[in-house]
Each structure stands twice: as C-alpha cells, then as structure tokens.
Tab-separated table of C-alpha atoms and ligand atoms in Angstrom:
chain	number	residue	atom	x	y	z
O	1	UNK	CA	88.637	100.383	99.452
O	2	UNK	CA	86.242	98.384	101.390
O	3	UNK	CA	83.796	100.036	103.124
O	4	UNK	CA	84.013	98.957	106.923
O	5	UNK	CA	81.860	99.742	109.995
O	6	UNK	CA	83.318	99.894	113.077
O	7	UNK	CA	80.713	97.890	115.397
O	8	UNK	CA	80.450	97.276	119.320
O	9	UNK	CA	78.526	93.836	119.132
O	10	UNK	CA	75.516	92.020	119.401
O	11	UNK	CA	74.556	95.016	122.166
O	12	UNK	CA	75.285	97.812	119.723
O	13	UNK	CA	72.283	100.305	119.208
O	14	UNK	CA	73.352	100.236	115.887
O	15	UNK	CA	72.906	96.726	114.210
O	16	UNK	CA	73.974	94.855	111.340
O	17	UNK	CA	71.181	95.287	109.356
O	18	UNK	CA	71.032	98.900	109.731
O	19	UNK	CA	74.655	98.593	108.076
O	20	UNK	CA	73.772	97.016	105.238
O	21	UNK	CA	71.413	99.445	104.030
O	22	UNK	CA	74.187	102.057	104.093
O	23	UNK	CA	76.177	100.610	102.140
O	24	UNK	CA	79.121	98.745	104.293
O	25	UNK	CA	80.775	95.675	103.316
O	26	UNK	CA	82.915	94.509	106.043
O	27	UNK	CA	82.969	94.849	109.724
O	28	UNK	CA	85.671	95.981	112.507
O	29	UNK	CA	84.763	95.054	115.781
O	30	UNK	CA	86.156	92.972	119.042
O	31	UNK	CA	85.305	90.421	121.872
O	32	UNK	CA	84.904	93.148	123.957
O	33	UNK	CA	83.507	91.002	126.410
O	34	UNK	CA	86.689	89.309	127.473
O	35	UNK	CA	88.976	90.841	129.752
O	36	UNK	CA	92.400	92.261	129.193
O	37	UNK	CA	94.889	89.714	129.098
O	38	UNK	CA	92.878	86.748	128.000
O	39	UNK	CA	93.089	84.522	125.104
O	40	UNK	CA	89.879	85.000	122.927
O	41	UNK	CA	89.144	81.499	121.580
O	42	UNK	CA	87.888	80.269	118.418
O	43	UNK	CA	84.203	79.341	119.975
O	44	UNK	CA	84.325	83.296	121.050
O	45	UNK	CA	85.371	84.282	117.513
O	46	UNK	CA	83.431	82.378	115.605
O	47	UNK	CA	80.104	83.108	117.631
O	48	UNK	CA	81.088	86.562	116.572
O	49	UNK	CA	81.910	85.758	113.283
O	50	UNK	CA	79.100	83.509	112.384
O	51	UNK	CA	76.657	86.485	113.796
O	52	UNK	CA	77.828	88.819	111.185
O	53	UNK	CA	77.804	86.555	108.264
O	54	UNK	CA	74.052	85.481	109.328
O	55	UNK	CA	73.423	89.297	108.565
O	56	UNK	CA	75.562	89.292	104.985
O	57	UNK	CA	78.463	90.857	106.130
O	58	UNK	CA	81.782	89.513	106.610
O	59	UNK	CA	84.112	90.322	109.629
O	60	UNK	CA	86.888	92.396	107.969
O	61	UNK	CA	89.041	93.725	110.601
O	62	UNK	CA	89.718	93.478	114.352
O	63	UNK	CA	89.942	96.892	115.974
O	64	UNK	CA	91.531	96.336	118.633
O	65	UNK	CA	93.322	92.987	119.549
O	66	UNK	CA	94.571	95.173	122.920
O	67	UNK	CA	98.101	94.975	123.841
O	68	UNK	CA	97.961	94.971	127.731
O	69	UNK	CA	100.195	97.585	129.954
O	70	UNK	CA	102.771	94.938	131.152
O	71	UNK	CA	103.843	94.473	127.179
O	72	UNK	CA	103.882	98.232	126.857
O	73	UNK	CA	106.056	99.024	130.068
O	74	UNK	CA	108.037	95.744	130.315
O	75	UNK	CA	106.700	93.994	133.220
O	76	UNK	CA	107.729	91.088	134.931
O	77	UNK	CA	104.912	88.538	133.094
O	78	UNK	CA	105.080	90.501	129.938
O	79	UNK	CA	106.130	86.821	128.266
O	80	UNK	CA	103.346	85.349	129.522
O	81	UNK	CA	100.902	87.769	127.841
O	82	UNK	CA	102.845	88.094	124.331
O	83	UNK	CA	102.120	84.266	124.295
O	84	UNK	CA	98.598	84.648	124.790
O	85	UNK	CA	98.740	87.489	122.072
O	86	UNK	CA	100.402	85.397	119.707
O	87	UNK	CA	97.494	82.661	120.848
O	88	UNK	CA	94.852	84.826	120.062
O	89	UNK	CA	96.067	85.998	116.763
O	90	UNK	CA	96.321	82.367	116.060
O	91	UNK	CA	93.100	81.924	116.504
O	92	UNK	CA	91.449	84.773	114.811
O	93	UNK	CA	93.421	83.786	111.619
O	94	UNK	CA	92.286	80.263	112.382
O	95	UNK	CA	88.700	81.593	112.320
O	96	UNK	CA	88.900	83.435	109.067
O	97	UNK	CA	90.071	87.041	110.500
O	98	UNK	CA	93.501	88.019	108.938
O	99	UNK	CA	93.684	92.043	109.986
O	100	UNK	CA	94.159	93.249	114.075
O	101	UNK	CA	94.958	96.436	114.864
O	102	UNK	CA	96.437	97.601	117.742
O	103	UNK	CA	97.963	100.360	119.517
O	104	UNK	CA	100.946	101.253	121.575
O	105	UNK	CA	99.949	104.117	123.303
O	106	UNK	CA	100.702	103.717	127.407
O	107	UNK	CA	97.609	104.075	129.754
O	108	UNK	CA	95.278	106.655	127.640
O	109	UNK	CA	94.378	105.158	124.174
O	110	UNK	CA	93.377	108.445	122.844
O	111	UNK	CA	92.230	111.620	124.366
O	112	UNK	CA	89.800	114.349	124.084
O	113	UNK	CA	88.823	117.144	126.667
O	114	UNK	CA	84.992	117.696	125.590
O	115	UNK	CA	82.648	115.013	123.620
O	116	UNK	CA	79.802	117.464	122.315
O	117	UNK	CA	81.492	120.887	121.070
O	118	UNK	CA	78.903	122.944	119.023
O	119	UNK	CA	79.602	123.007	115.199
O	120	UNK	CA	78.751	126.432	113.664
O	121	UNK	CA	75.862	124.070	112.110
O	122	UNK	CA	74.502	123.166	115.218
O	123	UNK	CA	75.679	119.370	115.248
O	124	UNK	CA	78.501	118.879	117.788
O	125	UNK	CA	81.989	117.177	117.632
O	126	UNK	CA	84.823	115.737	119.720
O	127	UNK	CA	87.270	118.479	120.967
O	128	UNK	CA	90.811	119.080	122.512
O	129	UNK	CA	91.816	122.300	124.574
O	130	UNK	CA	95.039	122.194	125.660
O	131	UNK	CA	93.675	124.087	128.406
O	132	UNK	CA	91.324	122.031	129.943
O	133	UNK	CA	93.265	119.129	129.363
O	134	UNK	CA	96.704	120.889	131.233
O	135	UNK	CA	93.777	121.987	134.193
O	136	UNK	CA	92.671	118.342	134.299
O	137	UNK	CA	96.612	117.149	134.919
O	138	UNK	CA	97.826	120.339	137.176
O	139	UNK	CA	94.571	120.179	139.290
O	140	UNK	CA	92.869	116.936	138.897
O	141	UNK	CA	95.402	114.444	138.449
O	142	UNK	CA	97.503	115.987	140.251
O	143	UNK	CA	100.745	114.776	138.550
O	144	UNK	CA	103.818	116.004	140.321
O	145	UNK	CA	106.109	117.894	137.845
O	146	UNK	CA	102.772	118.476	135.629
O	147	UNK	CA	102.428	122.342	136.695
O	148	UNK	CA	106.580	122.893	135.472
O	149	UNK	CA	106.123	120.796	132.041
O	150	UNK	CA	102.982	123.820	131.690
O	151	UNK	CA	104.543	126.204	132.612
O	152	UNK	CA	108.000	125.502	129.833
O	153	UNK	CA	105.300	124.491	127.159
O	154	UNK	CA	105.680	126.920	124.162
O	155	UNK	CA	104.457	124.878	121.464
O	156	UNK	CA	102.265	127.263	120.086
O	157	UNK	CA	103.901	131.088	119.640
O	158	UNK	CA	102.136	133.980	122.118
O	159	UNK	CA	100.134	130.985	124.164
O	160	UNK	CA	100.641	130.991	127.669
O	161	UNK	CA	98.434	127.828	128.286
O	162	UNK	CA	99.208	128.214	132.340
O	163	UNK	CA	97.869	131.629	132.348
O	164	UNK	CA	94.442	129.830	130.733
O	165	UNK	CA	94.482	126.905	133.903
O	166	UNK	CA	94.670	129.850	136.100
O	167	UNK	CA	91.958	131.878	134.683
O	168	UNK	CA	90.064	128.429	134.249
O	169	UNK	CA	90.421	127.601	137.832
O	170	UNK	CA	88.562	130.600	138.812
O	171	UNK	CA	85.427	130.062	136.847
O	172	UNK	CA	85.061	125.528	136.802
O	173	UNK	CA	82.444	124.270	138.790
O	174	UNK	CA	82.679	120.609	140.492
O	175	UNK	CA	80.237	119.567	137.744
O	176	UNK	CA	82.894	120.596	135.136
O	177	UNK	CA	85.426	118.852	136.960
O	178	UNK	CA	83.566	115.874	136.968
O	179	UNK	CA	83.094	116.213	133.213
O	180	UNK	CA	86.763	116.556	132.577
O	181	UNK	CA	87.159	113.358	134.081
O	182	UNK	CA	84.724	111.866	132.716
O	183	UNK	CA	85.678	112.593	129.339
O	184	UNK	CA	89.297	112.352	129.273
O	185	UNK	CA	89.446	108.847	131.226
O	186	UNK	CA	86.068	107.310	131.337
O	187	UNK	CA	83.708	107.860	128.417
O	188	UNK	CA	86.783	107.592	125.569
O	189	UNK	CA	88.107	104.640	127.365
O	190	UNK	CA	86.115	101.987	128.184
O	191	UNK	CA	84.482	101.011	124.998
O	192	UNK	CA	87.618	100.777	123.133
O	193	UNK	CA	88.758	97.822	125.981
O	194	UNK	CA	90.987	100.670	127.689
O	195	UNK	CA	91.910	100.433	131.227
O	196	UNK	CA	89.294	102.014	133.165
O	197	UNK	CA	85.697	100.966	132.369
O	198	UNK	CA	82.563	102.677	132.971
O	199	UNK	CA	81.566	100.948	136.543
O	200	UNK	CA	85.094	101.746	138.023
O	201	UNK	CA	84.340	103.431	141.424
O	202	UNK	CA	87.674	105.569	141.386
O	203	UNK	CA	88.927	106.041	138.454
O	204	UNK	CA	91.338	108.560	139.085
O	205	UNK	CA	92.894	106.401	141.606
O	206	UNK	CA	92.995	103.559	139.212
O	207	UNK	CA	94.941	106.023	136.709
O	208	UNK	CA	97.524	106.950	138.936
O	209	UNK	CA	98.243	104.094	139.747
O	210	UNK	CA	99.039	102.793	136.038
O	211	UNK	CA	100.772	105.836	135.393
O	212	UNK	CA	102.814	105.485	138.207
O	213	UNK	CA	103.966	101.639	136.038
O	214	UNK	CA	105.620	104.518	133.596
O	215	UNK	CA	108.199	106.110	135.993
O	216	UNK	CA	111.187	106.298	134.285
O	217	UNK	CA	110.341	104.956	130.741
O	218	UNK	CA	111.671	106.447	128.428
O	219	UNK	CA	110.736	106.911	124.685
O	220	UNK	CA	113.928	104.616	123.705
O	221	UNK	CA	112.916	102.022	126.169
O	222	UNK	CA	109.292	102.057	124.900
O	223	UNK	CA	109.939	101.562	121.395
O	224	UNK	CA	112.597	98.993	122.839
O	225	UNK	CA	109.754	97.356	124.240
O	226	UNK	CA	107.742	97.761	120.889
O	227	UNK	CA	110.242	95.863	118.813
O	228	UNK	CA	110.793	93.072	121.514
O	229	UNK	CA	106.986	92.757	120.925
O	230	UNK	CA	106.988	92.861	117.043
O	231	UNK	CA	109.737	89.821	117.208
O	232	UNK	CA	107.192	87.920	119.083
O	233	UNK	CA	104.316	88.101	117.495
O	234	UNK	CA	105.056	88.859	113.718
O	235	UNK	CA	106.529	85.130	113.067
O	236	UNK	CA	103.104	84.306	114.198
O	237	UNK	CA	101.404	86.590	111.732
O	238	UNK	CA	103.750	85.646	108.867
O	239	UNK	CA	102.967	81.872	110.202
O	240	UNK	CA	99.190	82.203	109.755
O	241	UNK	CA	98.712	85.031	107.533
O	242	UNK	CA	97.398	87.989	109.849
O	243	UNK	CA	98.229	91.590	109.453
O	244	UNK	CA	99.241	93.517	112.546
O	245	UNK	CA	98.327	97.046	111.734
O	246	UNK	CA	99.920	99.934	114.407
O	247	UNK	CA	97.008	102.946	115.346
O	248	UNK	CA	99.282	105.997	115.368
O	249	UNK	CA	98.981	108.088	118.996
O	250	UNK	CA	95.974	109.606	119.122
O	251	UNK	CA	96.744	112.881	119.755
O	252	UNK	CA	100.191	112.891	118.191
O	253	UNK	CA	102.041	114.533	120.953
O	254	UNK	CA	103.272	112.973	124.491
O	255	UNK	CA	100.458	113.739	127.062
O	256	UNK	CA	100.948	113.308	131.150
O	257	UNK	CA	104.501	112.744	131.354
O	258	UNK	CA	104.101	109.553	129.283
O	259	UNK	CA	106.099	108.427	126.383
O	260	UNK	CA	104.337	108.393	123.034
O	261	UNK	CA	106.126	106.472	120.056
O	262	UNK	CA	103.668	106.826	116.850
O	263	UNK	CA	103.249	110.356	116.339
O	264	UNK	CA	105.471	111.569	113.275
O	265	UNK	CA	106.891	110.255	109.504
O	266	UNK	CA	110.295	108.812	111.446
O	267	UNK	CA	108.392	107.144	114.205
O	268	UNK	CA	106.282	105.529	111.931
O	269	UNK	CA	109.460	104.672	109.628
O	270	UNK	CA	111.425	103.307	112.462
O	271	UNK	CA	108.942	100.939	114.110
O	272	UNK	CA	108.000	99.841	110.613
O	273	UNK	CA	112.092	99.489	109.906
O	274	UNK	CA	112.340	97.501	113.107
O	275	UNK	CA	110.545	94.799	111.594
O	276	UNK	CA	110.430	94.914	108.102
O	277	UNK	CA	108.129	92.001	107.071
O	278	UNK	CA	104.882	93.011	105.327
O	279	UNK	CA	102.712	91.674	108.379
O	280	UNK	CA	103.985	94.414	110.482
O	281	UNK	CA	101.506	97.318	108.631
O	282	UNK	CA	100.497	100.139	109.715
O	283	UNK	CA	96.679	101.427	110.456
O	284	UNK	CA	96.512	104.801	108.593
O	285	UNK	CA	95.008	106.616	111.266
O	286	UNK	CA	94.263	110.428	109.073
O	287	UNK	CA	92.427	112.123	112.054
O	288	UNK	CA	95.173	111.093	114.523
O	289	UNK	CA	97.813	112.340	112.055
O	290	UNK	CA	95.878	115.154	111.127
O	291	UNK	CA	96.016	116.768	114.679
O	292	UNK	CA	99.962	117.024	114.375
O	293	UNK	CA	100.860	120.167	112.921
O	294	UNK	CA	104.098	117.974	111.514
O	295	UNK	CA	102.103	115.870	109.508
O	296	UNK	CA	101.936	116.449	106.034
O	297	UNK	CA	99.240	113.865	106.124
O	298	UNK	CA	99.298	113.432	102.119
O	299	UNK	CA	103.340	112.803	101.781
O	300	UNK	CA	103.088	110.059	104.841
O	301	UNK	CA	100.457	107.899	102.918
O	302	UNK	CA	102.302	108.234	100.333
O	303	UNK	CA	105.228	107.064	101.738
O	304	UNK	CA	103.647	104.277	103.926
O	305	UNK	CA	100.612	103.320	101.133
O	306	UNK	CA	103.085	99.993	100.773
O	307	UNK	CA	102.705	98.760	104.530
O	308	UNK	CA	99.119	100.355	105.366
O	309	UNK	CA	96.916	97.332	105.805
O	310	UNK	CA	93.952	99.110	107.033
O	311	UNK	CA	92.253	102.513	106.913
O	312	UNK	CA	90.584	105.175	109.066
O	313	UNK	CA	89.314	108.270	107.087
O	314	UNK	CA	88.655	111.342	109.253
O	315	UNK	CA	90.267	114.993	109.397
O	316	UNK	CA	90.902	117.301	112.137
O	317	UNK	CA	90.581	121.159	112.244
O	318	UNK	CA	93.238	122.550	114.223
O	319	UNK	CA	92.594	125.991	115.468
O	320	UNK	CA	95.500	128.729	115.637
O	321	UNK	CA	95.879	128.435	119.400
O	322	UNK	CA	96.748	124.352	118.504
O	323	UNK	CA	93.225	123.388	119.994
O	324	UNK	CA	91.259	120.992	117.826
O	325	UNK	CA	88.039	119.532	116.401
O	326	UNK	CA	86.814	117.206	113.837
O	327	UNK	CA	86.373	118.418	111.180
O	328	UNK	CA	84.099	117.164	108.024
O	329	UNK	CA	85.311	114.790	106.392
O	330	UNK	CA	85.416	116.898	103.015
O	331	UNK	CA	87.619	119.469	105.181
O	332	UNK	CA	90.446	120.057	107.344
O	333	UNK	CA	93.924	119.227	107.480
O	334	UNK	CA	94.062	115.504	105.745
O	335	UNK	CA	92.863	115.810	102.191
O	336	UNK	CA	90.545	112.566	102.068
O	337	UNK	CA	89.996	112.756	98.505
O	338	UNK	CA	93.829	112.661	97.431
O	339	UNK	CA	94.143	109.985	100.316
O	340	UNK	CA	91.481	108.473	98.430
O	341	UNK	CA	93.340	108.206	95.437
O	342	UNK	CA	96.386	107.104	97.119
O	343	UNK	CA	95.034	104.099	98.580
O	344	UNK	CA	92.592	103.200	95.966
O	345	UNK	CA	95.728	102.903	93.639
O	346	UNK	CA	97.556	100.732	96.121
O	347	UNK	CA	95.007	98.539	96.770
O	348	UNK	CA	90.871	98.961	95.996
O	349	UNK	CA	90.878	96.171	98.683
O	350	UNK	CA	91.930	97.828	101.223
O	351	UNK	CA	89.532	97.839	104.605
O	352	UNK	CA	88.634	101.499	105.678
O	353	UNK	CA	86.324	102.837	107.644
O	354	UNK	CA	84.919	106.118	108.768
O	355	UNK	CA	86.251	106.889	112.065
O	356	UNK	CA	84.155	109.591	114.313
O	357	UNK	CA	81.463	111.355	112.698
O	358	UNK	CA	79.478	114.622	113.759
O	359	UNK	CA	76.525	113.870	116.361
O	360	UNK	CA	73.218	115.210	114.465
O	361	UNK	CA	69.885	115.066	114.267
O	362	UNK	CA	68.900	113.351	117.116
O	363	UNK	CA	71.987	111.260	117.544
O	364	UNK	CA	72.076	113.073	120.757
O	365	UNK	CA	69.759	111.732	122.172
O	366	UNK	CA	71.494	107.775	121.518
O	367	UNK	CA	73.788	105.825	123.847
O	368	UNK	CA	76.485	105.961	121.639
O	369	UNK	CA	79.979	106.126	121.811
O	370	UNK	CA	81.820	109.523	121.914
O	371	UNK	CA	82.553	109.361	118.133
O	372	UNK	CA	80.981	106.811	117.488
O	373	UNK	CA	77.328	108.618	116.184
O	374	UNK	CA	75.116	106.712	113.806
O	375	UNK	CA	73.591	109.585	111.282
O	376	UNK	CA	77.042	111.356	111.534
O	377	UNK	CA	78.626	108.694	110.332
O	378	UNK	CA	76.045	107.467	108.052
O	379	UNK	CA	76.550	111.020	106.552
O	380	UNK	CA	80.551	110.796	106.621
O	381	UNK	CA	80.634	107.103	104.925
O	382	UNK	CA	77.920	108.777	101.979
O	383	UNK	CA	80.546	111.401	101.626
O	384	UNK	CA	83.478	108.773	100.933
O	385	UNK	CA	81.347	106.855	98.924
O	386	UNK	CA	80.782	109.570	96.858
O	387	UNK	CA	84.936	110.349	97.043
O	388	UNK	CA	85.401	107.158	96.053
O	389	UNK	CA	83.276	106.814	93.173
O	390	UNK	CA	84.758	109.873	91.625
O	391	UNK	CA	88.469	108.657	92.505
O	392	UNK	CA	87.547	105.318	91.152
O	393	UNK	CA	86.312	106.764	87.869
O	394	UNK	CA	89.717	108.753	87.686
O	395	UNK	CA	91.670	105.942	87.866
O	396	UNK	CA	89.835	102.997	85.463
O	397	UNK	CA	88.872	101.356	88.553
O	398	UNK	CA	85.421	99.637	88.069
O	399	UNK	CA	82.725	101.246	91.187
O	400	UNK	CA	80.216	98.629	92.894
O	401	UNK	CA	77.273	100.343	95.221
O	402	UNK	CA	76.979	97.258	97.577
O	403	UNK	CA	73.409	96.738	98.539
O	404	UNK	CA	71.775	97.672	95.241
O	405	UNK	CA	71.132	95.405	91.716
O	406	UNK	CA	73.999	96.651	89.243
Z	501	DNO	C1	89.178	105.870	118.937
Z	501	DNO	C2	89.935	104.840	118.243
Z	501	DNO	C3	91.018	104.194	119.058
Z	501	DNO	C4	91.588	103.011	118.301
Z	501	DNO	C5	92.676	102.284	119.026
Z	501	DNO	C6	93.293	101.248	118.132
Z	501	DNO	O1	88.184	106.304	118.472
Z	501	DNO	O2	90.414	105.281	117.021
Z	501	DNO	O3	90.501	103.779	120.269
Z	501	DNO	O4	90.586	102.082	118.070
Z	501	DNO	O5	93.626	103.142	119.474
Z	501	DNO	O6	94.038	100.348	118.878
C-alpha cells in the first residue's frame, strides 16, 4: 500500500520534510481553511498541491471533502450544497486529486471521552468510557430523554452504566466538566472541519442547537438521505475519475439520540449496494470498526477489499466493561498484519495511512491534534512498514523503502 501521512497544512508542526525522512509517499490532507459549505477552487487546490510536490511528495488523498449538516438531515438548500460538492470534487480531480473521503456521521464526527489515558508504558492514548460520556449527555448536555435511553442501556451484561453517572456525579469537579466538553466537542472536532471550532464562545449551545436539526430522523430517512446524495455526486466521480470513499462511524454505535448509518457488515453492504459503481468505495476505517464488538474486522475487509479505495490502519482495545483505548498497532481487536495481506493482494497501490498513534516521548509537550502525535505515529507507520515488508515478501510482491538508494 502506499504509505500516506495525514497532514494539517502549511501550519502543521509537523512538516513535509519531516515526512519524507520517515518514509511516507503520499499525503492526505484538506483546505481546511475554507469554510463549510464552500466550493474549494482549483487556485486553492493547487496552491496546496503544488506545496507538497515542491517537498517530493504527491497529494494522495483528501481526508475530508466535508459533507455539510443540511445534506446529512435533508434541509431545505441541501441542493444547493450537493452542487457545490459535486463542484469541488470537480475540481480536485481537475487538479490531479482523484480520492475524497468523507463521512456521514450527523453533528459529532467521532468521539472520545479523554485524549491522554495512561498506557501501562507510560505513553498515553485516546479513550472512551461509556460513563463519562453518558455523564456528559445526562448532565452536561442535558438531552431530554438522555437519562431513560441510560437507564434501558444493557449492552454490556452486569453494567449498570447509570449507577457509574451517579457515583461520577458525586466526585467531578467543574474542571472535569470542562474537560468533558472539551474533549468530546471541541478538541476532536475542530481540526477535522467539524462543526464547532476551537474559538466558539458556547459551544454547547452551538451543539444543541444542531442536534436539535435531528428531531425525528430516523436511521431509514438518513440513509435515505445518503443515497439521494450518492446519486448526486457519483455521476460526477465516474465523470472525472474521483473515488468517494465512506469513513465508517467512529464509534460504531448511535451516540446522543442521533442516527448512525456506517457501523456494521450490512450497513456498509447496503450503502455500498445503493450505488453500486466502483467510485462509491469505502474508507476502511480498522480502529473505527475495531471498537464494535460485531465486527469481525478481518471477514469485512475481506468482503469489502473490492470497493475499499483508501486505508486507515489502527486497532482498538476494548475492555470487558465495553470501554476502549487504542491499542498498538501490532495488538488489539483488528489484526493489521492479516489486513495487511488482504489489501496488499488487492491492490499494493492502495493509499493507507496510520491513523492515531500513542503520544510519547515528549509529544506531550506538542500542539498536536488529539491523535494526531508525531513520534507515536512515526513509531506506528515503522511498525507497518515493517508488516508490510514481511507481507510483501509472502506474497512475491517486490518491497521499495522510499527515501533510501535501492
Ligand atoms: C479522526 C478521523 C475522522 C475522519 C473523518 C472522515 O481522527 O478519523 O475525523 O477523518 O470522519 O470524514
């Protein structure tokens, strides 16, 4: 596969040259300067574009081209912005770019409850509690009908996660409050051109107010809205030769009352199925996947190897109360080196990247992205290199260390 970085831009702590010295080929990145809802145009891609191949590296993958709410809950000018979708992907294929991935998740693109949980090794990863996250929509939020969903939740046997918001209510300070909502709306969603950004004076406000756009959506009438998008915009992609590549939910299971679509094998099937031309692909998301007890994460690349388009290798750890971490990327639930083998078969071509890696060693101490760490990563990409390299010598397939004289 081809070994992708996923990068924020020119103002990225972590530049382009630091990249090539690790090894990575291709880059995934946006214009996450321009707001929701506008066109990106093919002077703002190919300032982008030209910037990366002035540092040897080619532009490999757009992560995300963001679908706005209106598409996702059916609003009145929801037209208006598939056109300027289907613009946009115009012009990225125009400029060179022929890969966007995009998600369908309403209002929270993904969600985690704490950004720096202790490893037993002393580095720190992203973490879920069901707890936290249930005390965050009971007490903070303030969701009406959030306490009764709670209270009949009984996903995981002999866990009574109401009982834990109780006994959590007793012991969080404002500062931990503050956290919470920090980390499940703020930090994890601005950077990724979510809905609330950093310098929003009330978030929370903000959020209730798209949530509220979700009142009485239903699952069917979601992935009714999905489709009416895919018959938009994959002519376009079959037109100009762009793959549109789905991120599965991220976690896999519906949070805050809203609908989530992309979580299991027959969701994946069915929105695939909806449109079955190659350009509507899928972006094989293992860490999402991983964190759904469901997933056989091996049997659904298998299955869907033929319509992935684009890669994201991580693995979660999910405890036996159905918390969970990240794991290594040599562990957990998703098997990286038999998805290695998978996808290397189907296509050595393939763009993949490392998605979240452990913060260590002074990564800390960086403005990074939650997730987005340099040495953990750098670390997680030398493990796949080393995956692949084995995998590749399995199969017959010839191995190239980019960066070095061969
Ligand atoms: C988080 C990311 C997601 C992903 C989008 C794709 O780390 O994996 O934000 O980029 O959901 O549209």
């Amino acid at each position: 596969m081809e070994r992708t970085w996923r990068w924020f831009g020119k103002k990225d702590p972590i530049t382009l040259d630091m990249l090539r010295q690790i090894g990575v080929e291709g880059i995934v990145t946006a214009l996450h300067d321009v707001p929701l809802g506008q066109v990106w145009t093919r002077e703002q891609i190919r300032d982008t574009g030209d910037y990366i191949r002035r540092h040897g590296l080619r532009w490999s993958v757009v992560e995300s081209l963001p679908v706005t709410e209106t598409i996702k809950y059916g609003g009145p000018d929801r037209d208006e912005q598939i056109d300027i979708y289907r613009q946009s992907l115009r012009n990225l294929a125009a400029e060179g770019i022929h890969c966007a991935c995009y998600n369908f998740m309403p209002v929270l693109d993904w969600a985690r409850t704490d950004l720096r949980h202790p490893n037993p090794n002393g580095t720190t990863n992203l973490y879920f509690s069901y707890a936290e996250f249930a005390y965050f929509d009971i007490y903070i939020l303030g969701r009406a009908g959030a306490r009764d969903e709670w209270a009949a939740f009984h996903r995981f046997p002999g866990r009574d996660v109401l009982a834990e918001v109780e006994q959590l209510r007793r012991t969080i300070t404002p500062e931990g409050e503050h956290r919470l909502v920090e980390n499940i709306i703020v930090k994890t969603q601005g950077f990724v051109s979510g809905n609330i950004r950093e310098d929003d004076e009330h978030p929370l406000e903000l959020f209730r107010q798209l949530l509220r756009r979700y009142d009485g959506i239903t699952p069917d009438q979601l992935f009714h809205n999905l489709s009416y998008f895919l018959a938009a915009v994959v002519p376009v992609c079959e037109e100009c030769d762009i793959d549109l590549c789905i991120h599965p939910d991220d976690p896999p299971i519906p949070v805050l009352g809203l609908p989530r679509i992309v979580r299991t094998e027959d969701d994946i099937a069915r929105l695939l199925d909806a449109v079955p031309s190659p350009r509507n692909g899928l972006t094989f998301c293992a860490g999402s996947l991983s964190a759904g007890l469901d997933n056989d994460v091996v049997a659904l690349a298998r299955r869907f190897a033929p319509r992935t388009r684009f890669v994201h290798l991580r693995s979660c750890h999910v405890f036996p109360n159905g918390d969970f971490t990240e794991a290594s990327h040599l562990g957990g639930r998703a098997d990286i080196v038999e998805l290695c083998r998978i996808f290397e078969r189907q296509d050595p071509t393939l763009p993949m990247r490392v998605d979240h890696g452990m913060t260590m060693l002074g990564d800390e101490q960086q403005p990074y992205n939650p997730g987005y760490s340099f040495l953990g990563r750098m670390f997680a990409l030398g493990q796949v290199q080393g995956i692949l390299a084995a995998v590749d010598n399995e199969l017959g397939i010839p191995y190239h260390q980019p960066g070095f004289f061969e």
